[in-house]
PDB file of C-alpha atoms in Angstrom:
ATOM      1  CA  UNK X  50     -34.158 168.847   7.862  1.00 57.00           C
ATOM      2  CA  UNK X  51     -37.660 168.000   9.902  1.00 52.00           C
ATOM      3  CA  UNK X  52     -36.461 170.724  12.700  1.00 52.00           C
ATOM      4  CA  UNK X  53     -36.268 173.622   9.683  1.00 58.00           C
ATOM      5  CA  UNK X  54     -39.329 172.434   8.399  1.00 58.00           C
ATOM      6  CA  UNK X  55     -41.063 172.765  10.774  1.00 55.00           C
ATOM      7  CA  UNK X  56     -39.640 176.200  12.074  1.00 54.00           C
ATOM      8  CA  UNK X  57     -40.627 177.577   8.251  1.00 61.00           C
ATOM      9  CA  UNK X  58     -44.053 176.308   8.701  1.00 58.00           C
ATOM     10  CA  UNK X  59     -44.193 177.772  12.577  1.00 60.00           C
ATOM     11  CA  UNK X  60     -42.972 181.327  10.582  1.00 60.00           C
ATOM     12  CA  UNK X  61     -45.860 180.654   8.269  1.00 60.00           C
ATOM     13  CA  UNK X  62     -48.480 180.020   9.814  1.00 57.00           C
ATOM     14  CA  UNK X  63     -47.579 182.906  12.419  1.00 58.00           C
ATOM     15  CA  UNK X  64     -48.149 185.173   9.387  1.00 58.00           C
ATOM     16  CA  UNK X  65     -50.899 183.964   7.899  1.00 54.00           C
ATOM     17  CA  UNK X  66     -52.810 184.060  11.142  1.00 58.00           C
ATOM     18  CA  UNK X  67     -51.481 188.250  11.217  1.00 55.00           C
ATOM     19  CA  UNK X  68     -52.505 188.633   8.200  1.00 58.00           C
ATOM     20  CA  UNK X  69     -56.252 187.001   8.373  1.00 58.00           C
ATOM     21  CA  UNK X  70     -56.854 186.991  11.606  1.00 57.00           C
ATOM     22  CA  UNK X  71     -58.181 183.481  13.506  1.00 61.00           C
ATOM     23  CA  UNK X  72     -62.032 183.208  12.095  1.00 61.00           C
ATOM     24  CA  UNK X  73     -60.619 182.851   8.332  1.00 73.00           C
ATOM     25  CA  UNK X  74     -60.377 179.621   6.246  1.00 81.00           C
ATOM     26  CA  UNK X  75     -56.897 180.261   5.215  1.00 84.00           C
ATOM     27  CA  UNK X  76     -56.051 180.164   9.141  1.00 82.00           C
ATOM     28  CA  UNK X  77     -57.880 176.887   9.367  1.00 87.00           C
ATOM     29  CA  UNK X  78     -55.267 175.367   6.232  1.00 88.00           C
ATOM     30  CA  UNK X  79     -52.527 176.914   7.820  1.00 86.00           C
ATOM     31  CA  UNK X  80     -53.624 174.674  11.073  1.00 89.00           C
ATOM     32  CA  UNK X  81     -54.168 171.539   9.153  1.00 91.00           C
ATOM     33  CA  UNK X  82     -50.854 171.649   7.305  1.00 88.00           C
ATOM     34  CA  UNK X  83     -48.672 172.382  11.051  1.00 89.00           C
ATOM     35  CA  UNK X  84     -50.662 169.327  12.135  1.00 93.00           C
ATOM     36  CA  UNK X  85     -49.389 167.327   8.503  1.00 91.00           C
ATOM     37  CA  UNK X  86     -46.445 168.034   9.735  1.00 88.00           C
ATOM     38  CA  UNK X  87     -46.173 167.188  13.639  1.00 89.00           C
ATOM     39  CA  UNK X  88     -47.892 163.939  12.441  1.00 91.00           C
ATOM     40  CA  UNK X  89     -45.310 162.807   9.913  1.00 86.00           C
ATOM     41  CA  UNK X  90     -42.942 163.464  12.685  1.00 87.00           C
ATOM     42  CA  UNK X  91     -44.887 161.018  14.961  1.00 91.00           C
ATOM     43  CA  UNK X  92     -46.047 164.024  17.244  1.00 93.00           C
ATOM     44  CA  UNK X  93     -49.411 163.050  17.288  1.00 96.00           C
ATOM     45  CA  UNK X  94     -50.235 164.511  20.891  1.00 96.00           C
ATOM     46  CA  UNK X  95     -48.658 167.587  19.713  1.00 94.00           C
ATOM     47  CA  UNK X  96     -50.900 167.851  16.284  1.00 95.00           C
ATOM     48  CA  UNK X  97     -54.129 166.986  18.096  1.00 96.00           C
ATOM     49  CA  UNK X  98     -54.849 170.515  19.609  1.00 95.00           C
ATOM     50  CA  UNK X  99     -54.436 171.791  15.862  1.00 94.00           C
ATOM     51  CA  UNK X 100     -56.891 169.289  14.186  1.00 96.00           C
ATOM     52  CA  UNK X 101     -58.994 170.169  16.690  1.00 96.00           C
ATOM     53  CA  UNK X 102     -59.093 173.867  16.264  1.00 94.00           C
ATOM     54  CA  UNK X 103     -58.986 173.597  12.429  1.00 94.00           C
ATOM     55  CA  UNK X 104     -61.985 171.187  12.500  1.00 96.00           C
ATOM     56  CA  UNK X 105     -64.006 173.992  15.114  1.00 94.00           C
ATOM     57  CA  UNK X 106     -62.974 176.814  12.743  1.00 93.00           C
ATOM     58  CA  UNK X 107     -63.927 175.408   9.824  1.00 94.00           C
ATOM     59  CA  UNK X 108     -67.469 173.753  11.181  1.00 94.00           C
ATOM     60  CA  UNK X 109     -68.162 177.169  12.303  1.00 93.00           C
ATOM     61  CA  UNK X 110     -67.384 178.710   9.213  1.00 92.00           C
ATOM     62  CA  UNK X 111     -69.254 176.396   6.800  1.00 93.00           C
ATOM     63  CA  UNK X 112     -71.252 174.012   8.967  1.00 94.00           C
ATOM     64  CA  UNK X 113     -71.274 170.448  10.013  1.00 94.00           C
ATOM     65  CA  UNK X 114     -71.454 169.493   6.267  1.00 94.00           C
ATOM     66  CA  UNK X 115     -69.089 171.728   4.930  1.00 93.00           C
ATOM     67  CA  UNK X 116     -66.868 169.559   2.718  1.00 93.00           C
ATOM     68  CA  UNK X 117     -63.471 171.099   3.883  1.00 93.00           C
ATOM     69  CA  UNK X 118     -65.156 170.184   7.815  1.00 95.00           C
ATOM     70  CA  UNK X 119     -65.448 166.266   6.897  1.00 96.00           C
ATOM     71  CA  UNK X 120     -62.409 166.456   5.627  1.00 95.00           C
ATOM     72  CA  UNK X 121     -60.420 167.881   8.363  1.00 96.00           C
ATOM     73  CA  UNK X 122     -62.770 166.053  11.176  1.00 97.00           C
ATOM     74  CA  UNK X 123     -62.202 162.841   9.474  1.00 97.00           C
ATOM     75  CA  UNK X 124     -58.018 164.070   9.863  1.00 97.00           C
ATOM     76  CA  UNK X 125     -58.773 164.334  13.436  1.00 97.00           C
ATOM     77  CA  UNK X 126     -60.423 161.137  13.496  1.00 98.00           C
ATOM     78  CA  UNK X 127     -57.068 159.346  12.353  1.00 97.00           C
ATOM     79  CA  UNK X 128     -55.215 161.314  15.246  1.00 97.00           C
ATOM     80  CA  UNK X 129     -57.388 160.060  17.604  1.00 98.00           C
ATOM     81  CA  UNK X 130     -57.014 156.496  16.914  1.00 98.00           C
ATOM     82  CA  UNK X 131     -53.562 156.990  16.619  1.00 96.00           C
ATOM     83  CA  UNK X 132     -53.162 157.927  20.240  1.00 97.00           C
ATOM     84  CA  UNK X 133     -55.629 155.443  21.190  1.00 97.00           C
ATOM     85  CA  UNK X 134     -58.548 156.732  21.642  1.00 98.00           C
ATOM     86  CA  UNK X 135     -60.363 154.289  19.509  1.00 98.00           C
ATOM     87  CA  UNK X 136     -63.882 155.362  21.322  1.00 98.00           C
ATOM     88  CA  UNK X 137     -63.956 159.197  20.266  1.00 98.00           C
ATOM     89  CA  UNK X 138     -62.576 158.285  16.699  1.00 98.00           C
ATOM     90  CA  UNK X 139     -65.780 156.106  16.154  1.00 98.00           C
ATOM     91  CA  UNK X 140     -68.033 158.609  17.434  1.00 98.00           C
ATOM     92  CA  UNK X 141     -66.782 161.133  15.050  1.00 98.00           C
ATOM     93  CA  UNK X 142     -66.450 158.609  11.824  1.00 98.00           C
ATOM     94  CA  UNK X 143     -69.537 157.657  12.492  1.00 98.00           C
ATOM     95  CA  UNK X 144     -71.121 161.200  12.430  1.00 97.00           C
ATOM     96  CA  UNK X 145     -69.601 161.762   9.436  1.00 96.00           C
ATOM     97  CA  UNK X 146     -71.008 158.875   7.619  1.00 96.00           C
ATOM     98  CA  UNK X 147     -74.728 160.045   8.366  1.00 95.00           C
ATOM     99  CA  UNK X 148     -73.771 163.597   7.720  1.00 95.00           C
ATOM    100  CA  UNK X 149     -72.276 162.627   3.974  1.00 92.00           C
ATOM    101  CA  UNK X 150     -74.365 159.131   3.452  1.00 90.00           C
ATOM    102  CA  UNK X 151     -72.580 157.194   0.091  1.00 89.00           C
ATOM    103  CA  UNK X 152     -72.719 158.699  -3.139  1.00 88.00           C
ATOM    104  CA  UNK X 153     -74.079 155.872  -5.520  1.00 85.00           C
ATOM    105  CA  UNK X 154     -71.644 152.703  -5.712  1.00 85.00           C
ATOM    106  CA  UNK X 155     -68.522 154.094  -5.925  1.00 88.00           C
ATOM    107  CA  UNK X 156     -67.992 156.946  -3.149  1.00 92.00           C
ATOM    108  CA  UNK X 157     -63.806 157.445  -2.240  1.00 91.00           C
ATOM    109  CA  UNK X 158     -64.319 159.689   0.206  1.00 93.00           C
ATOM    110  CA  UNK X 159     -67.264 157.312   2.226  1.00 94.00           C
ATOM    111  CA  UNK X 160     -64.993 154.359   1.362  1.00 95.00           C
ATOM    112  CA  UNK X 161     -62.160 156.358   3.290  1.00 95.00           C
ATOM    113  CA  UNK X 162     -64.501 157.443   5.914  1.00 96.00           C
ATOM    114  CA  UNK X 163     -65.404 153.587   6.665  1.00 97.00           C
ATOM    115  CA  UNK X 164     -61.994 152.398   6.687  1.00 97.00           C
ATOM    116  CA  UNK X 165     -61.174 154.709   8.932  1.00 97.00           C
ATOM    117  CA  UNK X 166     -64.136 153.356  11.277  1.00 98.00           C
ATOM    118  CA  UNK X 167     -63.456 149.812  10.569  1.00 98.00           C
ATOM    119  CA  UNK X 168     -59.681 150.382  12.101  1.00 98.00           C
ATOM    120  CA  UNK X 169     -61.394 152.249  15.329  1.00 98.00           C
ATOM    121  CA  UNK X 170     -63.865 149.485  15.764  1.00 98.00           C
ATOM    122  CA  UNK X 171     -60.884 146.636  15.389  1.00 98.00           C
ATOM    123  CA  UNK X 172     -58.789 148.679  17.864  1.00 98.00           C
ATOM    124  CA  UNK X 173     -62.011 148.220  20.777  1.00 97.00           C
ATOM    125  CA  UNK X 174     -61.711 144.209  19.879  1.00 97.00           C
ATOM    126  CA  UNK X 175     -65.005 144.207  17.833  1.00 98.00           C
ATOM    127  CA  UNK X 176     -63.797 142.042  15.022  1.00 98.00           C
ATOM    128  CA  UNK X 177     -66.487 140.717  13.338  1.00 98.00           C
ATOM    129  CA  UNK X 178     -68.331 144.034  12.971  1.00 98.00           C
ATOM    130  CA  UNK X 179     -65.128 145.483  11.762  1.00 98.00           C
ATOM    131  CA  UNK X 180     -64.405 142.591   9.337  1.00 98.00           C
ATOM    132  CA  UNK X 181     -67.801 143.701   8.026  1.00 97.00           C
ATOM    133  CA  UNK X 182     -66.960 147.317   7.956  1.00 97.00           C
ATOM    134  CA  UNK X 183     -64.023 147.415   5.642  1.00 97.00           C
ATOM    135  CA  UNK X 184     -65.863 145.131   3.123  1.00 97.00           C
ATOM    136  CA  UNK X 185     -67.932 147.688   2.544  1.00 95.00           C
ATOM    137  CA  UNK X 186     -64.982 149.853   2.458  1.00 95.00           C
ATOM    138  CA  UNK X 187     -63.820 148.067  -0.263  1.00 95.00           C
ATOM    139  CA  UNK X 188     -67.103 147.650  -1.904  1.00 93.00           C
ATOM    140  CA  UNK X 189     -67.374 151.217  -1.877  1.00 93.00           C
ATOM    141  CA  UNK X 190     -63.935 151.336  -3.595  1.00 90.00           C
ATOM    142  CA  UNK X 191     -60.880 151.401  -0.844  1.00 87.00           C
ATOM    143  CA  UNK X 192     -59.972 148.394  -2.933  1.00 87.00           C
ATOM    144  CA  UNK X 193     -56.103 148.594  -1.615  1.00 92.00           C
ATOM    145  CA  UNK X 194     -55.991 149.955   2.343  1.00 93.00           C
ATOM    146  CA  UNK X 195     -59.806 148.337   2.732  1.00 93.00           C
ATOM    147  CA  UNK X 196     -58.578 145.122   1.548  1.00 95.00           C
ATOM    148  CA  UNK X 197     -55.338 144.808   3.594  1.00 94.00           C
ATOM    149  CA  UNK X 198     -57.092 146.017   6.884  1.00 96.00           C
ATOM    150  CA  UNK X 199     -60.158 143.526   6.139  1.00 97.00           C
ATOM    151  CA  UNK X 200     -57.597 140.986   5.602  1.00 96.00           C
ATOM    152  CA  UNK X 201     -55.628 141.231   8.931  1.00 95.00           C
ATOM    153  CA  UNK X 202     -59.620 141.340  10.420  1.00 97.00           C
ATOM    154  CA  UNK X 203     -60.001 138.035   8.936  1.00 97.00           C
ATOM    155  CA  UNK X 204     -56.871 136.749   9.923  1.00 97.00           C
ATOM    156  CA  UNK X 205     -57.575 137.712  13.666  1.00 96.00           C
ATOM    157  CA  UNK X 206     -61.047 135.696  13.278  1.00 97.00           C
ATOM    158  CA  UNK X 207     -59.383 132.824  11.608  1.00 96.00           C
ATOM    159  CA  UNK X 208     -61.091 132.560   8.519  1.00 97.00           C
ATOM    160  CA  UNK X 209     -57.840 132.362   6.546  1.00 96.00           C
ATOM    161  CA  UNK X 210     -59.208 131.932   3.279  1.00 95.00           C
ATOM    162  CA  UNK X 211     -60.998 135.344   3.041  1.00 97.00           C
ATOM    163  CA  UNK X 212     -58.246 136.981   4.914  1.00 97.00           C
ATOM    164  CA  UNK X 213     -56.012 135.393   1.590  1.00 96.00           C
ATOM    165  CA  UNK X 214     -58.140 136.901  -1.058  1.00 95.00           C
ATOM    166  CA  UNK X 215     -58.787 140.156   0.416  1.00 95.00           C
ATOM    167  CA  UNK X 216     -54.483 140.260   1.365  1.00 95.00           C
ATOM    168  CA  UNK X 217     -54.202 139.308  -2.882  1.00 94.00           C
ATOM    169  CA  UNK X 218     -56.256 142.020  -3.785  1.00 93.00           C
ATOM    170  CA  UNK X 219     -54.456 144.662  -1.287  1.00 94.00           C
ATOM    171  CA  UNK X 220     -51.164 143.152  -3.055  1.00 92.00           C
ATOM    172  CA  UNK X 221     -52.033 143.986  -6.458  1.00 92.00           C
ATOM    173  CA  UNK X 222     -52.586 147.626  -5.344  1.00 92.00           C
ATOM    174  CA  UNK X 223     -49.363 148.136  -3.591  1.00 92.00           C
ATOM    175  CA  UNK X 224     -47.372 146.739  -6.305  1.00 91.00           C
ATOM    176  CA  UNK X 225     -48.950 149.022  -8.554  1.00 91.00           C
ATOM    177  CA  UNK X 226     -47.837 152.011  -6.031  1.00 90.00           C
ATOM    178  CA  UNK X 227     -44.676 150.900  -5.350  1.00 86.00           C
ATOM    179  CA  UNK X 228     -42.903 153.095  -7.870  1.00 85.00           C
ATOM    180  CA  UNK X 229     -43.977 156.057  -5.229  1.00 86.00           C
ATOM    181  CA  UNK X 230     -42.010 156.302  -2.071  1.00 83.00           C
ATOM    182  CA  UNK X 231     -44.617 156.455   0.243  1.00 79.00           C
ATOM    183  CA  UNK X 232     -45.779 152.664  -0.692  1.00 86.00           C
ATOM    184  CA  UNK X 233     -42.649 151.403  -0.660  1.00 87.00           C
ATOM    185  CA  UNK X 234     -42.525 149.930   2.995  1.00 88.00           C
ATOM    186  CA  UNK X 235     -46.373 149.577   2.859  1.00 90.00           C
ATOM    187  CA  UNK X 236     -45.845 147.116   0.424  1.00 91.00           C
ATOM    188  CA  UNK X 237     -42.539 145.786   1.802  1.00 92.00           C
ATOM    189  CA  UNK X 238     -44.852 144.887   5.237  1.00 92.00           C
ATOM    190  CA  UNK X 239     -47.758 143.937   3.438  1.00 93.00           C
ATOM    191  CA  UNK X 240     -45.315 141.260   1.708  1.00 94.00           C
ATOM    192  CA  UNK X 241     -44.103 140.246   6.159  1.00 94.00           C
ATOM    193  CA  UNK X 242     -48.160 140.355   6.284  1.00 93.00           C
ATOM    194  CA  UNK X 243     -48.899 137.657   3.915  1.00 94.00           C
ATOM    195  CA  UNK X 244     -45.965 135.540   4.413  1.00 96.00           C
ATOM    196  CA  UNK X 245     -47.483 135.261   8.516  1.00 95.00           C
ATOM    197  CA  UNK X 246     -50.876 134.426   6.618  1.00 96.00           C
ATOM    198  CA  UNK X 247     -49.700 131.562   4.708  1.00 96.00           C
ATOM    199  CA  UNK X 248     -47.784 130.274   7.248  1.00 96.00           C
ATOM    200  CA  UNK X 249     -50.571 130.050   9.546  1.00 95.00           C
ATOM    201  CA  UNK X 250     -52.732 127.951   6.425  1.00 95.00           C
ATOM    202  CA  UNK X 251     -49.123 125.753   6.569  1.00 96.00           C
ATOM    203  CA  UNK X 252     -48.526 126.575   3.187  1.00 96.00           C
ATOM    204  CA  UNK X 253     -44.336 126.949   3.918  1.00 96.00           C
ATOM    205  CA  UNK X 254     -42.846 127.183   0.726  1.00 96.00           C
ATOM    206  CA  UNK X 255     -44.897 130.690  -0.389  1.00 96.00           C
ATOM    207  CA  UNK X 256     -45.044 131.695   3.230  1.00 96.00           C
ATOM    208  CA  UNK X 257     -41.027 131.755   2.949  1.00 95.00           C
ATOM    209  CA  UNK X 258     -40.850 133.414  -0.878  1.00 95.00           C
ATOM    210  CA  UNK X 259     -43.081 136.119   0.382  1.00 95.00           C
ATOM    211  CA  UNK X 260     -41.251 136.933   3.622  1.00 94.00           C
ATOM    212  CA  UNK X 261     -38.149 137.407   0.769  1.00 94.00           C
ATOM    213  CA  UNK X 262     -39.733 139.185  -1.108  1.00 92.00           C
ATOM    214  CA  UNK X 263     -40.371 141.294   1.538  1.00 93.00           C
ATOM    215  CA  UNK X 264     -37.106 141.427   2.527  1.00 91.00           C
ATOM    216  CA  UNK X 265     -35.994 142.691  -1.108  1.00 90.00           C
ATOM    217  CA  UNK X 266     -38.277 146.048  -0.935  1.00 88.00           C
ATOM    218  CA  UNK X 267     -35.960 147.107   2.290  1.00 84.00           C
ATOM    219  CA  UNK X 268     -32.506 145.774   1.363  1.00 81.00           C
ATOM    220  CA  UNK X 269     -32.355 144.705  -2.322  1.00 70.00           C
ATOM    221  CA  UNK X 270     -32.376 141.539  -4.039  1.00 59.00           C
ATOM    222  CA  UNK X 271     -31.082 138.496  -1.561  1.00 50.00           C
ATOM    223  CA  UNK X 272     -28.749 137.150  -3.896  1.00 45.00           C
ATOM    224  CA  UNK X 273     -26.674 140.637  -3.343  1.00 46.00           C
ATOM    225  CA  UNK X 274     -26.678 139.675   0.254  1.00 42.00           C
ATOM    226  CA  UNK X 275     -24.864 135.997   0.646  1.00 41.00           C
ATOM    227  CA  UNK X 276     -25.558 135.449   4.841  1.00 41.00           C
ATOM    228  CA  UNK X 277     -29.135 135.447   3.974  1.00 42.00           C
TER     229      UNK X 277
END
């Protein structure tokens, strides 16, 4: 099913680069979505070259502060990290941020943008500073991803008691997502997440009902299942 999918979208974006040539924005979509799709296959080396040209195109096109150019270099951001190269993904977030400074308050997109950034940062072993990062991320209103990744922050530095609150608040999101596919595992390892928490602050007996919990979002209710 991936395999045709990706041949369809190969077809597609052969003729939508005949048709518009390369210096065209519909050539730079076509890009991004072929990269969509290399990534949800875990070919992240293989989508890199395409973020990369998409994000060129489309900076050229528009400019640095083009909104479909922060959006598609913050895309390549994410790749980088992915295949660890933490260092370059900074550079980039970082650009971004002082390209598109917050909007008032509440800003999604710079809320995004600093998760992003506090990830990159926690991948080079800075994790105070990230820790710090995805607060504002969640300040900002990342309320759900900026809360479970400032969580595990906190739970690297110890302080188990923020890492709690901010891993209660992520909770509360993902159970409210859960109904969509794509949140179903996040919440089913958020739920592993927080049962290593509380078993680090030696509280046992929730450390063990969360762990079967998250047990239940992969395999169904426990009782159904008699060895466990």
């Amino acid at each position: 099913r991936a395999a045709e999918e990706l041949v369809g979208a190969e077809k597609a974006y052969a003729a939508v680069r005949e048709a518009t040539g390369e210096r065209h924005a519909l050539h730079a979509e076509a890009l991004g979505l072929l990269a969509s799709i290399h990534e949800v296959r875990g070919a992240n080396a293989v989508a890199l070259p395409l973020r990369a040209g998409q994000e060129k195109l489309l900076r050229e096109l528009g400019g640095s502060d083009w909104p479909p150019r922060l959006k598609s270099a913050e895309r390549l951001a994410v790749t980088l990290r992915r295949l660890g190269r933490a260092r370059e993904s900074e550079k980039l977030l970082r650009e971004l941020l002082a390209i598109a400074p917050a909007r008032g308050s509440y800003d999604r997109d710079h809320s995004r943008r600093l998760n992003s950034l506090g990830l990159a940062v926690l991948d080079q072993g800075r994790i105070e500073e990230a820790a710090l990062v995805l607060d504002r991320a969640i300040d900002l209103g990342d309320a759900i991803d900026g809360s479970n990744n400032a969580s595990i922050a906190y739970d690297l530095l110890g302080d188990y008691r923020k890492a709690l609150r901010r891993a209660y608040l992520a909770g509360m999101g993902y159970e409210a997502l859960a109904v969509l596919p794509e949140y179903k595992s996040a919440l089913g390892l958020h739920r592993a997440n927080m049962g290593g928490l509380l078993h680090r602050m030696g509280d046992l007996e929730e450390a063990e009902r969360e762990l079967k919990r998250s047990l239940e979002v992969f395999v169904g209710p426990l009782a159904k299942h008699p060895n466990h």
